Amino acid sequence: MRRPVAPALLVACAVLVGGCGFRLQGSIPLPAVVATVQLDAADDRTPFAQALRRRLGASGATLAPRGAAGAGVGGAGTTGVAVLRIERDEVLERVTSVSARNIPREYELTQVVRFSLDAGGTRRISSAEVTASRSLTFDERRALAKEREREQLREALADEVAGVVLQRVAGLR
C-alpha cells in the first residue's frame, strides 16, 4: 500500500514547488530580445566574463561568437543578436588597516563593472555600473592560504556582480 503513495506524494510536491515560482538558482528568465547574446569584452578570460557567460548559459541565452551582430545601432540591429558590452571590468584592492609594524592587516576588494546593452536595434542599457566589495584579513604567517582566499573572494565577487548584471538585463521586458 505504501508504494502507490510515495510516487503520488512526489508528484504532488513537484507540482507545489513548480506552482510557487520556484526555479533553480542561477537561472533567470531572460526577455526574448536577449535570447541570443554576443558578449563584447576586452578580456574574455576574467573571472567576471567567465561568470557572466556561465550565468547567461544557465538562463537559456544562446551565446553568439564575436562579430555575429549585424550593422544596426551599436552592432545589434538586423540579426536579432543582442550585444552586451563590458566597458569596465576591474578589481580594486585597497588596504583598510595596518599593524603596529606597518604591515597590512585588512584589505577591501571591490569588483567594478560598467556595461551597456544593445538589443532590437536600440540601446537598452547605457553605461550602467555595478560594484560589490568584500573585506579580507591578512596574516603573513598564512600567506599561501590567504592568497588562495583572495582568489576565491575575487571569483565570488565576479559571480555576484554577474548575477546583478543578469538581473538588470532580465528586467528589460
PDB file of C-alpha atoms in Angstrom:
ATOM      1  CA  MET A   1       0.000   0.000   0.000  1.00  0.00           C
ATOM      2  CA  ARG A   2       2.913   2.357   0.623  1.00  0.00           C
ATOM      3  CA  ARG A   3       4.324   2.035  -2.872  1.00  0.00           C
ATOM      4  CA  PRO A   4       1.481   3.863  -4.703  1.00  0.00           C
ATOM      5  CA  VAL A   5       1.509   6.634  -2.094  1.00  0.00           C
ATOM      6  CA  ALA A   6       5.206   7.535  -2.490  1.00  0.00           C
ATOM      7  CA  PRO A   7       5.090   8.384  -6.234  1.00  0.00           C
ATOM      8  CA  ALA A   8       1.854  10.316  -5.768  1.00  0.00           C
ATOM      9  CA  LEU A   9       3.415  12.286  -2.924  1.00  0.00           C
ATOM     10  CA  LEU A  10       6.491  13.019  -5.036  1.00  0.00           C
ATOM     11  CA  VAL A  11       4.331  14.272  -7.929  1.00  0.00           C
ATOM     12  CA  ALA A  12       2.276  16.437  -5.558  1.00  0.00           C
ATOM     13  CA  CYS A  13       5.454  18.014  -4.129  1.00  0.00           C
ATOM     14  CA  ALA A  14       6.789  18.692  -7.633  1.00  0.00           C
ATOM     15  CA  VAL A  15       3.530  20.396  -8.626  1.00  0.00           C
ATOM     16  CA  LEU A  16       3.509  22.533  -5.490  1.00  0.00           C
ATOM     17  CA  VAL A  17       7.145  23.585  -5.902  1.00  0.00           C
ATOM     18  CA  GLY A  18       6.592  24.420  -9.567  1.00  0.00           C
ATOM     19  CA  GLY A  19       3.427  26.366  -8.800  1.00  0.00           C
ATOM     20  CA  CYS A  20       5.023  28.596  -6.178  1.00  0.00           C
ATOM     21  CA  GLY A  21       7.506  30.123  -8.626  1.00  0.00           C
ATOM     22  CA  PHE A  22      10.496  28.020  -7.601  1.00  0.00           C
ATOM     23  CA  ARG A  23      13.369  27.966 -10.058  1.00  0.00           C
ATOM     24  CA  LEU A  24      16.925  26.725  -9.868  1.00  0.00           C
ATOM     25  CA  GLN A  25      19.489  29.144  -8.504  1.00  0.00           C
ATOM     26  CA  GLY A  26      21.343  30.998 -11.227  1.00  0.00           C
ATOM     27  CA  SER A  27      18.649  30.594 -13.853  1.00  0.00           C
ATOM     28  CA  ILE A  28      16.937  33.910 -14.501  1.00  0.00           C
ATOM     29  CA  PRO A  29      14.355  34.021 -17.296  1.00  0.00           C
ATOM     30  CA  LEU A  30      15.532  36.475 -19.945  1.00  0.00           C
ATOM     31  CA  PRO A  31      13.342  38.521 -22.303  1.00  0.00           C
ATOM     32  CA  ALA A  32      13.085  37.363 -25.923  1.00  0.00           C
ATOM     33  CA  VAL A  33      15.092  40.368 -27.140  1.00  0.00           C
ATOM     34  CA  VAL A  34      18.205  38.896 -25.475  1.00  0.00           C
ATOM     35  CA  ALA A  35      17.652  35.250 -26.430  1.00  0.00           C
ATOM     36  CA  THR A  36      20.908  35.393 -28.410  1.00  0.00           C
ATOM     37  CA  VAL A  37      23.703  37.451 -26.863  1.00  0.00           C
ATOM     38  CA  GLN A  38      27.148  38.426 -28.015  1.00  0.00           C
ATOM     39  CA  LEU A  39      29.429  39.236 -25.083  1.00  0.00           C
ATOM     40  CA  ASP A  40      31.818  42.009 -26.091  1.00  0.00           C
ATOM     41  CA  ALA A  41      34.598  42.268 -23.500  1.00  0.00           C
ATOM     42  CA  ALA A  42      38.192  43.438 -23.809  1.00  0.00           C
ATOM     43  CA  ASP A  43      39.316  40.285 -21.976  1.00  0.00           C
ATOM     44  CA  ASP A  44      37.114  37.178 -22.142  1.00  0.00           C
ATOM     45  CA  ARG A  45      39.194  35.332 -19.552  1.00  0.00           C
ATOM     46  CA  THR A  46      38.499  37.471 -16.473  1.00  0.00           C
ATOM     47  CA  PRO A  47      36.557  35.828 -13.635  1.00  0.00           C
ATOM     48  CA  PHE A  48      33.673  38.243 -14.286  1.00  0.00           C
ATOM     49  CA  ALA A  49      33.448  37.467 -18.025  1.00  0.00           C
ATOM     50  CA  GLN A  50      33.536  33.727 -17.308  1.00  0.00           C
ATOM     51  CA  ALA A  51      30.873  34.031 -14.576  1.00  0.00           C
ATOM     52  CA  LEU A  52      28.655  36.102 -16.886  1.00  0.00           C
ATOM     53  CA  ARG A  53      28.986  33.520 -19.669  1.00  0.00           C
ATOM     54  CA  ARG A  54      28.044  30.734 -17.234  1.00  0.00           C
ATOM     55  CA  ARG A  55      25.023  32.653 -15.937  1.00  0.00           C
ATOM     56  CA  LEU A  56      23.822  33.595 -19.426  1.00  0.00           C
ATOM     57  CA  GLY A  57      24.025  29.946 -20.476  1.00  0.00           C
ATOM     58  CA  ALA A  58      22.182  28.802 -17.338  1.00  0.00           C
ATOM     59  CA  SER A  59      19.425  31.308 -18.124  1.00  0.00           C
ATOM     60  CA  GLY A  60      18.879  29.837 -21.564  1.00  0.00           C
ATOM     61  CA  ALA A  61      20.601  32.501 -23.652  1.00  0.00           C
ATOM     62  CA  THR A  62      22.495  31.439 -26.757  1.00  0.00           C
ATOM     63  CA  LEU A  63      25.993  32.904 -26.791  1.00  0.00           C
ATOM     64  CA  ALA A  64      26.906  34.257 -30.209  1.00  0.00           C
ATOM     65  CA  PRO A  65      30.546  34.454 -31.323  1.00  0.00           C
ATOM     66  CA  ARG A  66      32.201  37.842 -31.726  1.00  0.00           C
ATOM     67  CA  GLY A  67      31.256  39.601 -34.929  1.00  0.00           C
ATOM     68  CA  ALA A  68      27.903  37.805 -35.168  1.00  0.00           C
ATOM     69  CA  ALA A  69      25.906  41.014 -34.607  1.00  0.00           C
ATOM     70  CA  GLY A  70      24.655  42.976 -37.586  1.00  0.00           C
ATOM     71  CA  ALA A  71      25.332  46.565 -38.504  1.00  0.00           C
ATOM     72  CA  GLY A  72      22.415  48.132 -36.649  1.00  0.00           C
ATOM     73  CA  VAL A  73      22.659  50.603 -33.761  1.00  0.00           C
ATOM     74  CA  GLY A  74      25.736  49.605 -31.801  1.00  0.00           C
ATOM     75  CA  GLY A  75      26.052  46.494 -33.952  1.00  0.00           C
ATOM     76  CA  ALA A  76      22.802  44.816 -32.908  1.00  0.00           C
ATOM     77  CA  GLY A  77      20.123  45.527 -35.396  1.00  0.00           C
ATOM     78  CA  THR A  78      19.208  43.225 -38.173  1.00  0.00           C
ATOM     79  CA  THR A  79      20.349  39.830 -36.928  1.00  0.00           C
ATOM     80  CA  GLY A  80      18.462  39.699 -33.627  1.00  0.00           C
ATOM     81  CA  VAL A  81      21.705  39.320 -31.694  1.00  0.00           C
ATOM     82  CA  ALA A  82      21.894  41.470 -28.573  1.00  0.00           C
ATOM     83  CA  VAL A  83      25.327  42.888 -27.756  1.00  0.00           C
ATOM     84  CA  LEU A  84      26.312  43.065 -24.096  1.00  0.00           C
ATOM     85  CA  ARG A  85      29.384  45.301 -23.898  1.00  0.00           C
ATOM     86  CA  ILE A  86      31.632  45.145 -20.862  1.00  0.00           C
ATOM     87  CA  GLU A  87      33.133  48.629 -20.804  1.00  0.00           C
ATOM     88  CA  ARG A  88      34.946  48.209 -17.495  1.00  0.00           C
ATOM     89  CA  ASP A  89      35.854  45.054 -15.588  1.00  0.00           C
ATOM     90  CA  GLU A  90      38.237  45.796 -12.762  1.00  0.00           C
ATOM     91  CA  VAL A  91      39.089  44.513  -9.293  1.00  0.00           C
ATOM     92  CA  LEU A  92      40.358  47.234  -6.980  1.00  0.00           C
ATOM     93  CA  GLU A  93      42.307  46.387  -3.860  1.00  0.00           C
ATOM     94  CA  ARG A  94      42.879  48.832  -1.043  1.00  0.00           C
ATOM     95  CA  VAL A  95      44.491  48.499   2.376  1.00  0.00           C
ATOM     96  CA  THR A  96      41.999  49.343   5.122  1.00  0.00           C
ATOM     97  CA  SER A  97      44.120  48.663   8.216  1.00  0.00           C
ATOM     98  CA  VAL A  98      47.759  48.104   9.132  1.00  0.00           C
ATOM     99  CA  SER A  99      49.523  46.617  12.169  1.00  0.00           C
ATOM    100  CA  ALA A 100      51.810  48.485  14.558  1.00  0.00           C
ATOM    101  CA  ARG A 101      54.739  47.327  12.379  1.00  0.00           C
ATOM    102  CA  ASN A 102      53.090  48.920   9.326  1.00  0.00           C
ATOM    103  CA  ILE A 103      52.135  45.568   7.793  1.00  0.00           C
ATOM    104  CA  PRO A 104      48.757  45.433   6.019  1.00  0.00           C
ATOM    105  CA  ARG A 105      46.199  43.550   8.115  1.00  0.00           C
ATOM    106  CA  GLU A 106      42.978  44.056   6.191  1.00  0.00           C
ATOM    107  CA  TYR A 107      42.147  44.714   2.563  1.00  0.00           C
ATOM    108  CA  GLU A 108      38.990  45.669   0.757  1.00  0.00           C
ATOM    109  CA  LEU A 109      38.427  44.064  -2.640  1.00  0.00           C
ATOM    110  CA  THR A 110      35.980  45.820  -4.945  1.00  0.00           C
ATOM    111  CA  GLN A 111      34.716  44.454  -8.256  1.00  0.00           C
ATOM    112  CA  VAL A 112      33.658  47.274 -10.584  1.00  0.00           C
ATOM    113  CA  VAL A 113      31.809  46.551 -13.825  1.00  0.00           C
ATOM    114  CA  ARG A 114      30.352  49.018 -16.309  1.00  0.00           C
ATOM    115  CA  PHE A 115      28.226  47.592 -19.113  1.00  0.00           C
ATOM    116  CA  SER A 116      25.783  48.547 -21.832  1.00  0.00           C
ATOM    117  CA  LEU A 117      23.293  46.534 -23.860  1.00  0.00           C
ATOM    118  CA  ASP A 118      22.165  46.986 -27.445  1.00  0.00           C
ATOM    119  CA  ALA A 119      19.197  44.845 -28.443  1.00  0.00           C
ATOM    120  CA  GLY A 120      16.489  45.031 -31.059  1.00  0.00           C
ATOM    121  CA  GLY A 121      18.276  47.853 -32.853  1.00  0.00           C
ATOM    122  CA  THR A 122      18.297  50.207 -29.850  1.00  0.00           C
ATOM    123  CA  ARG A 123      20.409  50.933 -26.825  1.00  0.00           C
ATOM    124  CA  ARG A 124      18.527  49.293 -23.960  1.00  0.00           C
ATOM    125  CA  ILE A 125      21.013  49.948 -21.137  1.00  0.00           C
ATOM    126  CA  SER A 126      23.529  52.795 -21.283  1.00  0.00           C
ATOM    127  CA  SER A 127      26.724  52.521 -19.254  1.00  0.00           C
ATOM    128  CA  ALA A 128      25.308  51.085 -16.050  1.00  0.00           C
ATOM    129  CA  GLU A 129      27.858  50.465 -13.297  1.00  0.00           C
ATOM    130  CA  VAL A 130      27.715  47.696 -10.699  1.00  0.00           C
ATOM    131  CA  THR A 131      30.080  47.294  -7.750  1.00  0.00           C
ATOM    132  CA  ALA A 132      30.490  44.809  -4.927  1.00  0.00           C
ATOM    133  CA  SER A 133      33.009  44.899  -2.065  1.00  0.00           C
ATOM    134  CA  ARG A 134      34.323  42.451   0.495  1.00  0.00           C
ATOM    135  CA  SER A 135      36.905  42.650   3.261  1.00  0.00           C
ATOM    136  CA  LEU A 136      39.854  40.308   3.520  1.00  0.00           C
ATOM    137  CA  THR A 137      42.133  39.926   6.525  1.00  0.00           C
ATOM    138  CA  PHE A 138      45.810  39.156   6.023  1.00  0.00           C
ATOM    139  CA  ASP A 139      48.180  37.119   8.175  1.00  0.00           C
ATOM    140  CA  GLU A 140      51.776  36.875   6.929  1.00  0.00           C
ATOM    141  CA  ARG A 141      52.164  33.503   8.703  1.00  0.00           C
ATOM    142  CA  ARG A 142      49.498  32.079   6.392  1.00  0.00           C
ATOM    143  CA  ALA A 143      50.456  33.830   3.174  1.00  0.00           C
ATOM    144  CA  LEU A 144      49.713  30.906   0.827  1.00  0.00           C
ATOM    145  CA  ALA A 145      46.299  30.227   2.349  1.00  0.00           C
ATOM    146  CA  LYS A 146      45.417  33.922   2.278  1.00  0.00           C
ATOM    147  CA  GLU A 147      46.408  34.186  -1.387  1.00  0.00           C
ATOM    148  CA  ARG A 148      44.026  31.345  -2.224  1.00  0.00           C
ATOM    149  CA  GLU A 149      41.335  33.017  -0.115  1.00  0.00           C
ATOM    150  CA  ARG A 150      41.886  36.250  -2.074  1.00  0.00           C
ATOM    151  CA  GLU A 151      41.397  34.396  -5.386  1.00  0.00           C
ATOM    152  CA  GLN A 152      38.230  32.723  -4.109  1.00  0.00           C
ATOM    153  CA  LEU A 153      36.917  36.090  -2.945  1.00  0.00           C
ATOM    154  CA  ARG A 154      37.614  37.609  -6.380  1.00  0.00           C
ATOM    155  CA  GLU A 155      35.697  34.778  -8.033  1.00  0.00           C
ATOM    156  CA  ALA A 156      32.795  35.190  -5.590  1.00  0.00           C
ATOM    157  CA  LEU A 157      32.670  38.950  -6.248  1.00  0.00           C
ATOM    158  CA  ALA A 158      32.715  38.345 -10.008  1.00  0.00           C
ATOM    159  CA  ASP A 159      29.859  35.848  -9.711  1.00  0.00           C
ATOM    160  CA  GLU A 160      27.839  38.220  -7.523  1.00  0.00           C
ATOM    161  CA  VAL A 161      28.256  41.134  -9.944  1.00  0.00           C
ATOM    162  CA  ALA A 162      27.448  38.860 -12.910  1.00  0.00           C
ATOM    163  CA  GLY A 163      24.196  37.981 -11.153  1.00  0.00           C
ATOM    164  CA  VAL A 164      23.325  41.659 -10.692  1.00  0.00           C
ATOM    165  CA  VAL A 165      24.087  42.397 -14.368  1.00  0.00           C
ATOM    166  CA  LEU A 166      21.868  39.494 -15.405  1.00  0.00           C
ATOM    167  CA  GLN A 167      19.065  40.733 -13.135  1.00  0.00           C
ATOM    168  CA  ARG A 168      19.201  44.133 -14.830  1.00  0.00           C
ATOM    169  CA  VAL A 169      19.142  42.565 -18.284  1.00  0.00           C
ATOM    170  CA  ALA A 170      16.234  40.302 -17.256  1.00  0.00           C
ATOM    171  CA  GLY A 171      14.280  43.334 -16.062  1.00  0.00           C
ATOM    172  CA  LEU A 172      14.015  44.741 -19.606  1.00  0.00           C
ATOM    173  CA  ARG A 173      10.739  43.036 -20.536  1.00  0.00           C
TER     174      ARG A 173
END
